[in-house]
Short mmCIF file of C-alpha atoms and ligand atoms in Angstrom, two decimals:
data_model
loop_
_atom_site.label_atom_id
_atom_site.label_comp_id
_atom_site.label_asym_id
_atom_site.label_seq_id
_atom_site.Cartn_x
_atom_site.Cartn_y
_atom_site.Cartn_z
CA MET A 1046 143.08 98.00 78.85
CA SER A 1047 143.91 100.28 81.68
CA GLU A 1048 141.06 101.08 84.16
CA SER A 1049 141.93 104.73 84.15
CA ILE A 1050 141.36 108.00 82.24
CA THR A 1051 144.11 110.55 81.24
CA ILE A 1052 143.35 114.24 81.30
CA THR A 1053 145.68 116.62 79.56
CA ASP A 1054 145.64 120.32 80.15
CA ASN A 1055 146.51 121.68 76.64
CA ARG A 1056 147.39 125.04 78.09
CA THR A 1057 150.41 123.62 79.93
CA GLY A 1058 150.79 120.18 78.27
CA LYS A 1059 150.63 118.49 81.72
CA SER A 1060 148.68 115.21 82.04
CA VAL A 1061 147.24 113.28 84.90
CA GLU A 1062 146.13 109.60 84.86
CA ILE A 1063 143.16 108.94 87.21
CA PRO A 1064 141.98 105.38 88.08
CA VAL A 1065 138.42 104.40 87.45
CA VAL A 1066 137.02 102.75 90.60
CA ASN A 1067 133.48 101.28 90.67
CA GLY A 1068 132.70 103.30 87.52
CA GLY A 1069 133.75 106.65 89.04
CA VAL A 1070 136.82 108.81 88.83
CA ASP A 1071 138.02 110.91 91.71
CA MET A 1072 138.15 114.40 90.23
CA LYS A 1073 140.12 115.80 93.14
CA ALA A 1074 143.13 114.37 91.20
CA ILE A 1075 142.78 117.19 88.59
CA GLN A 1076 143.01 119.95 91.18
CA GLY A 1077 146.84 119.75 91.20
CA LEU A 1078 146.91 119.61 87.41
CA MET A 1079 144.95 122.68 86.75
CA PRO A 1080 144.54 124.84 89.82
CA GLY A 1081 141.69 127.41 89.57
CA THR A 1082 139.84 125.38 86.87
CA TRP A 1083 136.60 123.82 87.97
CA ILE A 1084 134.23 121.18 86.60
CA LEU A 1085 131.00 122.88 85.70
CA ASP A 1086 127.95 120.55 86.21
CA PRO A 1087 124.79 122.48 87.01
CA GLY A 1088 122.11 120.00 88.34
CA PHE A 1089 124.92 117.54 88.99
CA THR A 1090 123.88 115.44 85.97
CA GLY A 1091 127.29 113.87 85.62
CA THR A 1092 128.62 114.09 89.15
CA ALA A 1093 128.63 111.40 91.88
CA SER A 1094 128.58 113.35 95.12
CA THR A 1095 129.48 110.38 97.25
CA GLU A 1096 130.13 106.71 97.50
CA SER A 1097 127.15 104.84 99.07
CA ALA A 1098 126.29 101.29 100.01
CA ILE A 1099 122.59 101.93 100.61
CA THR A 1100 120.53 101.91 97.32
CA ASP A 1101 121.57 100.41 93.96
CA LEU A 1102 119.68 102.24 91.14
CA ASP A 1103 120.13 101.16 87.57
CA GLY A 1104 118.03 103.58 85.61
CA ILE A 1105 118.81 102.09 82.10
CA ASN A 1106 117.53 98.71 83.14
CA GLY A 1107 114.80 99.85 85.54
CA ILE A 1108 116.41 98.19 88.55
CA LEU A 1109 116.06 99.38 92.24
CA ARG A 1110 117.54 97.52 95.17
CA TYR A 1111 117.79 98.42 98.79
CA ARG A 1112 121.05 96.97 100.36
CA GLY A 1113 120.97 94.44 97.48
CA TYR A 1114 117.41 93.27 98.00
CA PRO A 1115 115.08 93.89 94.81
CA ILE A 1116 112.29 96.38 95.41
CA GLU A 1117 109.82 93.85 94.05
CA GLN A 1118 110.72 91.29 96.77
CA LEU A 1119 110.64 93.91 99.54
CA ALA A 1120 107.28 95.27 98.42
CA GLU A 1121 105.79 91.77 98.35
CA LYS A 1122 107.31 90.19 101.44
CA SER A 1123 108.62 92.87 103.80
CA ASN A 1124 106.97 95.74 105.70
CA PHE A 1125 107.87 99.35 106.07
CA LEU A 1126 109.45 99.19 109.52
CA GLU A 1127 111.61 96.23 108.49
CA VAL A 1128 112.75 98.08 105.40
CA CYS A 1129 113.65 101.10 107.58
CA TYR A 1130 115.84 98.80 109.71
CA LEU A 1131 117.44 97.37 106.53
CA LEU A 1132 118.29 100.79 105.13
CA LEU A 1133 119.63 102.02 108.40
CA ASN A 1134 121.57 98.96 109.43
CA GLY A 1135 122.50 97.33 106.13
CA GLU A 1136 120.94 93.97 107.05
CA LEU A 1137 117.42 92.56 107.66
CA PRO A 1138 116.81 92.33 111.39
CA SER A 1139 116.82 89.01 113.30
CA ALA A 1140 113.57 88.25 115.11
CA ALA A 1141 114.88 89.82 118.44
CA GLU A 1142 116.19 92.87 116.61
CA GLN A 1143 112.94 93.31 114.74
CA GLU A 1144 110.96 93.06 117.98
CA LYS A 1145 113.08 95.75 119.66
CA TRP A 1146 113.05 98.03 116.62
CA VAL A 1147 109.26 97.82 116.25
CA HIS A 1148 108.88 98.43 119.99
CA ASP A 1149 111.20 101.33 120.01
CA VAL A 1150 109.34 103.04 117.12
CA THR A 1151 105.92 102.17 118.45
CA TYR A 1152 106.64 103.65 121.90
CA HIS A 1153 108.01 107.00 120.66
CA THR A 1154 105.12 108.09 118.50
CA PHE A 1155 103.80 110.69 121.01
CA VAL A 1156 104.93 114.34 120.69
CA HIS A 1157 105.21 117.05 123.22
CA GLU A 1158 101.76 118.59 123.94
CA ASN A 1159 103.23 121.99 123.05
CA MET A 1160 103.74 120.76 119.55
CA ARG A 1161 99.98 120.53 119.07
CA LYS A 1162 98.69 123.26 121.43
CA ARG A 1163 101.07 126.07 120.78
CA PHE A 1164 102.65 125.14 117.52
CA MET A 1165 100.22 123.37 115.12
CA GLU A 1166 97.31 125.51 116.35
CA GLY A 1167 99.29 128.68 115.47
CA PHE A 1168 99.13 128.02 111.77
CA HIS A 1169 96.70 129.81 109.60
CA HIS A 1170 93.57 127.67 109.06
CA ASP A 1171 94.37 126.83 105.48
CA ALA A 1172 98.13 126.27 105.96
CA HIS A 1173 99.49 123.60 103.60
CA PRO A 1174 100.23 120.42 105.71
CA MET A 1175 103.62 120.05 104.05
CA GLY A 1176 104.66 123.44 105.33
CA MET A 1177 103.33 122.46 108.82
CA LEU A 1178 105.19 119.16 108.71
CA MET A 1179 108.45 120.80 107.58
CA SER A 1180 108.17 123.31 110.47
CA GLY A 1181 107.13 120.62 112.92
CA ILE A 1182 110.22 118.57 112.03
CA ALA A 1183 112.42 121.62 112.48
CA ALA A 1184 110.69 122.37 115.80
CA LEU A 1185 111.55 118.92 117.11
CA SER A 1186 115.18 119.99 117.30
CA THR A 1187 114.17 122.45 120.04
CA PHE A 1188 112.57 119.66 122.11
CA TYR A 1189 115.68 117.46 121.76
CA PRO A 1190 118.69 119.72 122.06
CA GLU A 1191 120.92 116.73 122.74
CA ALA A 1192 120.48 115.80 119.04
CA LYS A 1193 123.35 118.16 118.36
CA ASP A 1194 125.72 115.44 119.67
CA ILE A 1195 125.89 113.75 116.36
CA ASP A 1196 129.17 111.91 117.09
CA ASP A 1197 127.61 109.50 119.68
CA PRO A 1198 126.06 106.50 117.88
CA PHE A 1199 123.58 105.84 120.62
CA ASN A 1200 122.39 109.43 120.54
CA ARG A 1201 122.04 109.19 116.81
CA TYR A 1202 119.92 106.08 117.14
CA LYS A 1203 117.58 107.90 119.52
CA GLN A 1204 117.02 110.71 117.12
CA ILE A 1205 116.54 108.43 114.12
CA ASN A 1206 114.03 106.47 116.15
CA ARG A 1207 112.22 109.62 117.13
CA LEU A 1208 112.04 111.02 113.63
CA ILE A 1209 110.65 107.81 112.15
CA SER A 1210 108.11 107.43 115.12
CA LYS A 1211 106.91 110.98 115.32
CA VAL A 1212 106.71 112.17 111.72
CA PRO A 1213 103.38 110.32 111.14
CA THR A 1214 102.03 111.87 114.31
CA ILE A 1215 102.90 115.34 113.18
CA ALA A 1216 101.61 114.61 109.65
CA ALA A 1217 98.16 113.48 110.99
CA MET A 1218 98.17 116.44 113.35
CA ALA A 1219 98.68 118.80 110.52
CA TYR A 1220 95.77 117.28 108.58
CA ARG A 1221 93.38 117.23 111.57
CA SER A 1222 94.23 120.82 112.29
CA SER A 1223 93.63 121.85 108.65
CA ILE A 1224 90.02 120.45 108.75
CA GLY A 1225 89.31 121.71 112.29
CA MET A 1226 89.08 118.27 113.83
CA PRO A 1227 90.56 117.23 117.24
CA PHE A 1228 93.76 115.48 117.09
CA ASN A 1229 93.92 111.62 117.54
CA TYR A 1230 96.59 110.26 119.75
CA PRO A 1231 98.66 107.24 118.50
CA ASP A 1232 97.30 103.77 119.04
CA ASN A 1233 100.20 101.44 120.08
CA GLU A 1234 98.09 98.35 119.31
CA LEU A 1235 98.30 99.07 115.61
CA ASP A 1236 101.16 98.65 113.25
CA TYR A 1237 102.93 101.74 111.78
CA SER A 1238 100.74 102.31 108.68
CA ALA A 1239 97.47 101.36 110.37
CA ASN A 1240 98.26 103.65 113.23
CA PHE A 1241 98.83 106.52 110.83
CA LEU A 1242 95.46 105.82 109.18
CA SER A 1243 93.77 105.65 112.55
CA MET A 1244 95.25 109.07 113.54
CA MET A 1245 93.97 110.48 110.18
CA TRP A 1246 90.44 109.11 110.17
CA LYS A 1247 89.19 108.25 113.71
CA ILE A 1248 86.12 110.21 114.60
CA ALA A 1249 84.14 109.08 117.66
CA GLU A 1250 84.81 105.28 117.75
CA PRO A 1251 87.01 104.25 120.70
CA ASN A 1252 89.26 102.17 118.44
CA HIS A 1253 89.65 102.82 114.75
CA VAL A 1254 90.98 99.78 112.81
CA PRO A 1255 91.60 100.69 109.22
CA ASP A 1256 90.78 98.31 106.39
CA PRO A 1257 93.74 95.89 106.17
CA VAL A 1258 93.98 96.11 102.44
CA LEU A 1259 94.32 99.93 102.64
CA ALA A 1260 96.80 99.70 105.49
CA LYS A 1261 98.88 97.14 103.55
CA ALA A 1262 98.71 99.31 100.42
CA LEU A 1263 100.01 102.28 102.25
CA ASP A 1264 102.72 100.22 103.77
CA VAL A 1265 103.85 99.13 100.26
CA LEU A 1266 103.79 102.65 98.99
CA LEU A 1267 106.02 103.76 101.95
CA ILE A 1268 108.44 100.97 101.12
CA LEU A 1269 108.59 102.19 97.50
CA HIS A 1270 109.39 105.68 98.64
CA ALA A 1271 111.80 104.73 101.40
CA ASP A 1272 114.98 105.48 99.45
CA HIS A 1273 116.16 106.53 95.99
CA GLU A 1274 119.79 107.30 96.39
CA GLN A 1275 121.11 110.79 95.70
CA ASN A 1276 117.79 112.52 94.72
CA CYS A 1277 117.27 116.21 95.43
CA SER A 1278 115.96 115.86 98.97
CA THR A 1279 118.52 113.18 99.97
CA THR A 1280 121.30 115.35 98.60
CA THR A 1281 119.89 118.22 100.73
CA MET A 1282 119.97 116.06 103.80
CA ARG A 1283 123.59 115.08 103.19
CA VAL A 1284 124.61 118.68 102.34
CA VAL A 1285 123.02 120.06 105.46
CA GLY A 1286 124.27 117.20 107.59
CA SER A 1287 127.76 117.85 106.24
CA SER A 1288 127.78 121.17 108.24
CA HIS A 1289 127.00 118.88 111.37
CA SER A 1290 123.59 120.37 111.89
CA ASP A 1291 121.33 118.20 114.03
CA PRO A 1292 119.27 115.55 112.22
CA TYR A 1293 115.89 117.43 112.75
CA SER A 1294 117.28 120.54 111.05
CA ALA A 1295 118.60 118.51 108.14
CA ALA A 1296 115.43 116.52 107.80
CA ALA A 1297 113.36 119.72 107.77
CA SER A 1298 115.64 120.94 104.95
CA ALA A 1299 115.12 117.73 103.03
CA THR A 1300 111.43 118.04 103.47
CA GLY A 1301 111.61 121.48 101.90
CA ALA A 1302 113.39 119.95 98.92
CA LEU A 1303 110.80 117.28 98.65
CA TYR A 1304 107.95 119.77 98.68
CA GLY A 1305 108.65 121.11 95.12
CA PRO A 1306 106.55 119.89 92.15
CA ARG A 1307 109.60 118.53 90.26
CA HIS A 1308 110.22 116.17 93.16
CA GLY A 1309 107.78 114.94 95.73
CA GLY A 1310 105.16 117.56 94.83
CA ALA A 1311 104.63 115.80 91.49
CA ASN A 1312 101.98 113.27 92.79
CA GLU A 1313 99.74 116.31 93.73
CA SER A 1314 100.48 117.94 90.39
CA VAL A 1315 99.40 114.77 88.51
CA ILE A 1316 95.88 114.98 89.97
CA HIS A 1317 95.67 118.79 89.22
CA MET A 1318 96.85 117.96 85.63
CA LEU A 1319 94.28 115.17 85.11
CA SER A 1320 91.48 117.25 86.65
CA ASP A 1321 92.42 120.32 84.50
CA ILE A 1322 92.45 118.27 81.30
CA GLY A 1323 88.85 117.45 82.00
CA SER A 1324 87.74 115.02 79.18
CA TYR A 1325 89.12 112.33 76.82
CA GLU A 1326 88.70 114.65 73.94
CA ASP A 1327 91.10 117.12 75.53
CA LEU A 1328 93.92 114.47 76.07
CA GLY A 1329 95.30 114.91 72.53
CA PRO A 1330 95.52 118.62 72.62
CA PHE A 1331 97.04 118.46 76.07
CA VAL A 1332 99.80 116.16 74.85
CA GLU A 1333 100.43 118.49 71.96
CA SER A 1334 100.74 121.45 74.26
CA VAL A 1335 103.25 119.47 76.34
CA LYS A 1336 105.23 118.68 73.17
CA ALA A 1337 105.14 122.45 72.26
CA GLY A 1338 106.84 123.13 75.63
CA ASN A 1339 103.86 124.85 77.21
CA SER A 1340 103.63 122.47 80.21
CA ARG A 1341 105.07 119.16 81.38
CA LEU A 1342 103.45 115.76 81.64
CA MET A 1343 103.54 115.48 85.38
CA GLY A 1344 104.41 111.97 86.68
CA PHE A 1345 106.51 111.36 83.62
CA GLY A 1346 110.17 111.40 83.15
CA HIS A 1347 113.04 110.95 85.58
CA ARG A 1348 116.61 112.09 85.85
CA VAL A 1349 117.84 108.60 86.29
CA TYR A 1350 115.30 106.18 84.89
CA LYS A 1351 115.48 105.92 81.14
CA ALA A 1352 113.11 102.95 81.37
CA TYR A 1353 109.82 102.14 83.11
CA ASP A 1354 110.18 103.14 86.78
CA PRO A 1355 110.01 99.68 88.62
CA ARG A 1356 108.09 101.40 91.39
CA ALA A 1357 105.36 102.51 88.95
CA THR A 1358 104.73 98.80 88.07
CA ILE A 1359 104.14 97.91 91.76
CA VAL A 1360 102.04 101.02 92.30
CA LYS A 1361 99.75 99.95 89.48
CA GLU A 1362 99.30 96.54 91.11
CA GLN A 1363 98.43 98.19 94.38
CA ALA A 1364 95.93 100.52 92.64
CA ASP A 1365 93.88 97.50 91.57
CA LYS A 1366 93.73 96.19 95.15
CA VAL A 1367 92.88 99.62 96.64
CA PHE A 1368 90.15 100.32 94.00
CA ALA A 1369 88.62 96.93 94.80
CA VAL A 1370 87.87 98.34 98.33
CA THR A 1371 87.30 102.02 97.57
CA GLY A 1372 85.79 101.93 94.13
CA LYS A 1373 87.67 103.12 91.08
CA SER A 1374 89.15 106.57 90.78
CA PRO A 1375 87.20 108.58 88.09
CA LEU A 1376 90.51 109.83 86.93
CA LEU A 1377 92.10 106.34 86.45
CA ASP A 1378 90.85 105.85 82.87
CA MET A 1379 92.11 109.26 81.92
CA ALA A 1380 95.49 108.33 83.33
CA LEU A 1381 95.62 105.01 81.59
CA LYS A 1382 94.79 106.69 78.28
CA LEU A 1383 97.28 109.44 78.80
CA GLU A 1384 99.99 106.89 79.53
CA GLU A 1385 99.04 105.02 76.36
CA ILE A 1386 99.15 108.19 74.19
CA ALA A 1387 102.42 109.27 75.60
CA LEU A 1388 104.13 105.76 75.36
CA ASN A 1389 103.28 105.69 71.68
CA ASP A 1390 104.42 109.22 70.88
CA ASP A 1391 107.82 109.86 69.34
CA TYR A 1392 108.40 112.96 71.61
CA PHE A 1393 108.24 110.79 74.71
CA LYS A 1394 109.87 107.70 73.17
CA SER A 1395 112.81 109.61 71.83
CA ARG A 1396 113.43 111.22 75.22
CA ASN A 1397 112.91 107.95 77.18
CA LEU A 1398 110.06 109.46 79.15
CA TYR A 1399 108.07 106.89 81.11
CA PRO A 1400 105.59 107.07 83.96
CA ASN A 1401 107.47 107.52 87.28
CA VAL A 1402 106.32 106.47 90.77
CA ASP A 1403 104.15 109.61 91.02
CA PHE A 1404 101.95 109.03 88.01
CA TYR A 1405 99.63 106.53 89.84
CA THR A 1406 100.39 107.06 93.61
CA GLY A 1407 98.14 110.17 93.67
CA LEU A 1408 95.17 108.16 92.30
CA ILE A 1409 95.61 105.65 95.17
CA TYR A 1410 95.89 108.36 97.79
CA GLN A 1411 92.85 110.12 96.53
CA ALA A 1412 90.81 106.90 96.51
CA MET A 1413 91.91 106.23 100.12
CA GLY A 1414 90.43 109.58 101.04
CA PHE A 1415 93.59 111.73 101.40
CA PRO A 1416 93.25 115.33 100.27
CA LEU A 1417 95.65 116.39 97.57
CA ASN A 1418 97.74 118.52 99.96
CA MET A 1419 98.57 115.41 102.00
CA PHE A 1420 100.15 113.44 99.06
CA THR A 1421 103.71 114.93 99.54
CA VAL A 1422 103.40 114.53 103.28
CA LEU A 1423 102.87 110.75 102.66
CA PHE A 1424 106.06 110.76 100.47
CA THR A 1425 107.83 112.46 103.42
CA ILE A 1426 106.85 109.73 105.87
CA GLY A 1427 108.16 107.15 103.41
CA ARG A 1428 111.39 108.90 102.56
CA MET A 1429 112.46 109.60 106.13
CA PRO A 1430 114.39 106.33 106.67
CA GLY A 1431 116.33 106.93 103.44
CA TRP A 1432 117.32 110.44 104.48
CA LEU A 1433 118.42 109.21 107.87
CA ALA A 1434 120.42 106.25 106.42
CA HIS A 1435 122.22 108.67 104.15
CA TRP A 1436 122.78 111.15 106.95
CA GLN A 1437 124.17 108.43 109.21
CA GLU A 1438 126.34 107.03 106.31
CA SER A 1439 127.78 110.39 105.53
CA LEU A 1440 128.80 110.91 109.14
CA GLU A 1441 130.37 107.57 109.25
CA GLN A 1442 132.24 108.36 106.04
CA GLY A 1443 133.58 111.49 107.77
CA GLN A 1444 132.26 113.51 104.77
CA ARG A 1445 133.85 116.90 104.38
CA ILE A 1446 131.51 119.90 104.44
CA SER A 1447 129.70 120.27 101.08
CA ARG A 1448 131.15 123.31 99.49
CA PRO A 1449 131.08 123.31 95.66
CA ARG A 1450 132.84 125.97 93.57
CA GLN A 1451 131.32 128.25 91.03
CA ILE A 1452 132.30 129.75 87.67
CA TYR A 1453 132.08 133.53 88.24
CA THR A 1454 130.46 135.32 85.28
CA GLY A 1455 129.68 138.72 86.91
CA VAL A 1456 131.18 142.20 86.56
CA GLY A 1457 134.91 142.55 87.13
CA VAL A 1458 136.32 145.05 89.64
CA ARG A 1459 134.82 148.55 89.68
CA ASP A 1460 134.75 151.58 92.12
CA TYR A 1461 131.87 152.38 94.43
CA VAL A 1462 129.74 155.37 93.25
CA ASP A 1463 127.92 157.59 95.85
CA VAL A 1464 124.13 157.49 95.58
CA GLY A 1465 123.87 161.12 94.42
CA SER A 1466 126.18 160.41 91.42
CA ARG A 1467 124.46 157.22 90.11
N1 CMC B 2701 106.94 116.24 80.22
C1 CMC B 2701 107.39 116.64 78.96
N2 CMC B 2701 108.67 116.74 78.64
C2 CMC B 2701 109.58 116.29 79.53
C3 CMC B 2701 109.14 115.86 80.76
C4 CMC B 2701 107.81 115.81 81.12
N3 CMC B 2701 107.35 115.37 82.26
N4 CMC B 2701 110.28 115.49 81.44
C5 CMC B 2701 111.35 115.71 80.69
N5 CMC B 2701 110.86 116.30 79.54
C6 CMC B 2701 111.68 116.57 78.34
C7 CMC B 2701 112.37 117.96 78.48
O1 CMC B 2701 111.53 119.01 78.02
C8 CMC B 2701 113.58 117.77 77.79
O2 CMC B 2701 113.39 117.88 76.38
P1 CMC B 2701 114.46 118.64 75.41
O3 CMC B 2701 115.63 117.68 75.47
O4 CMC B 2701 113.71 118.69 74.12
O5 CMC B 2701 114.76 119.98 76.07
C9 CMC B 2701 113.99 116.31 78.02
O6 CMC B 2701 112.78 115.59 78.24
C10 CMC B 2701 114.95 116.08 79.25
O7 CMC B 2701 114.30 116.64 80.38
P2 CMC B 2701 115.07 117.41 81.54
O8 CMC B 2701 114.16 118.42 82.20
O9 CMC B 2701 116.41 117.89 80.99
O10 CMC B 2701 115.24 116.16 82.50
P3 CMC B 2701 115.72 116.34 84.04
O11 CMC B 2701 116.46 115.03 84.30
O12 CMC B 2701 116.37 117.63 84.29
O13 CMC B 2701 114.31 116.37 84.88
C11 CMC B 2701 112.34 115.65 85.94
C12 CMC B 2701 113.80 115.25 85.41
C13 CMC B 2701 111.74 114.51 86.81
C14 CMC B 2701 112.48 116.86 86.80
C15 CMC B 2701 111.46 115.86 84.70
O14 CMC B 2701 111.30 114.67 83.97
C16 CMC B 2701 110.11 116.46 85.12
O15 CMC B 2701 109.99 117.60 85.34
N6 CMC B 2701 109.07 115.45 85.22
C17 CMC B 2701 107.74 115.96 85.69
C18 CMC B 2701 107.83 116.04 87.17
C19 CMC B 2701 107.75 114.74 87.87
O16 CMC B 2701 106.95 113.76 87.54
N7 CMC B 2701 108.61 114.61 88.91
C20 CMC B 2701 108.63 113.32 89.73
C21 CMC B 2701 109.91 112.60 89.58
S1 CMC B 2701 109.79 110.96 90.39
C22 CMC B 2701 109.60 111.21 92.03
C23 CMC B 2701 110.71 111.95 92.62
O17 CMC B 2701 111.88 111.51 92.62
O18 CMC B 2701 110.53 112.97 93.22
#
């Protein structure tokens, strides 16, 4: 059997044989065969936009691996900063590499005072922290103009380091500003996740040491969010990066993509949905209205997973640990019942709709005290290393500028008519 496909243009009778490599066919080969004819694939449902060696996602069998390591092992044994290193460098760090990496991140967590005084304080009092974070990330490019030198690997490392270090600081700053509380400076004695919790919650105590169970749970959730191959925001990062924008501008664009309720905003939407349903009696009618197409079951379904999202299984385990410290979320039983109803319903079964990572993360975040509008901000902190690993990989691949074609369906040529004659 030949590892290739043959495409014939029946208008001309010409054929081309294209090899299948790693399950993909290079469609550039058909351009010579049928010039002016394009592959139409809105939403890229059947298009691989790139080759990548970062994340292996098998949605049929519910498998997720970073650089070959199963997500279950990383969630259990690793930590977020180590996973960042792994995604960015392809290998787990040696002890010396780990020490340097953690040091470099820990000692770059401060941001320029103007970011807080002039920038964050300029937002309206009820500004959404996700909008503030997106703007803050974009603003970093003005503090580090040398970031435009994307061809220098050392310069790239500096910007990657800064983005991973400073995003939690800006995120906490956005939250503190939104509740009218003074900003807390980073605490270099704490690890990455504990430091973020300290910047969020510290009030008057000289040192705020978060509950280790909660800090660990947050760290695991960041690992689960760290990469997910060519999702909407990562694709945005690669597309913007392909024009050779600086990484802050590209990461701000990716943050905008993550903001939407079909992507990173789903965790917030799940809580809104559960709160709006109100009571157990209303679960059945709600599911019926979803089936009638009136709304979506948020936190369910995925473009790639046609099985249980492996991240959702780990999130459920973390939920038990967090609730043992914080007390159970009043919405948990509703969520469990809703999952049970959906998993036994033909509508969801026939479409392979299962809970995704966002179905339970919101319940954990809420129990930890995060307001709803911070949920997607937490997702952004977690996804940053994945975006940066893909940005770096695409530059190393020498990716051409992303420039898809379109199928024009508008009006043909016509003559301009003066306004008085229209
Ligand atoms: N509730 C009800 N029906 C659904 C849902 C849902 N959550 N998701 C998909 N469907 C149905 C959809 O109506 C369609 O049915 P039909 O074939 O009869 O028209 C079918 O399932 C296929 O759906 P689709 O919209 O074509 O699937 P997609 O791959 O374009 O969209 C999705 C994927 C994640 C946007 C979608 O499942 C969705 O909107 N889910 C809810 C939002 C959500 O939880 N998003 C978080 C995703 S995981 C975290 C992340 O990556 O950001």
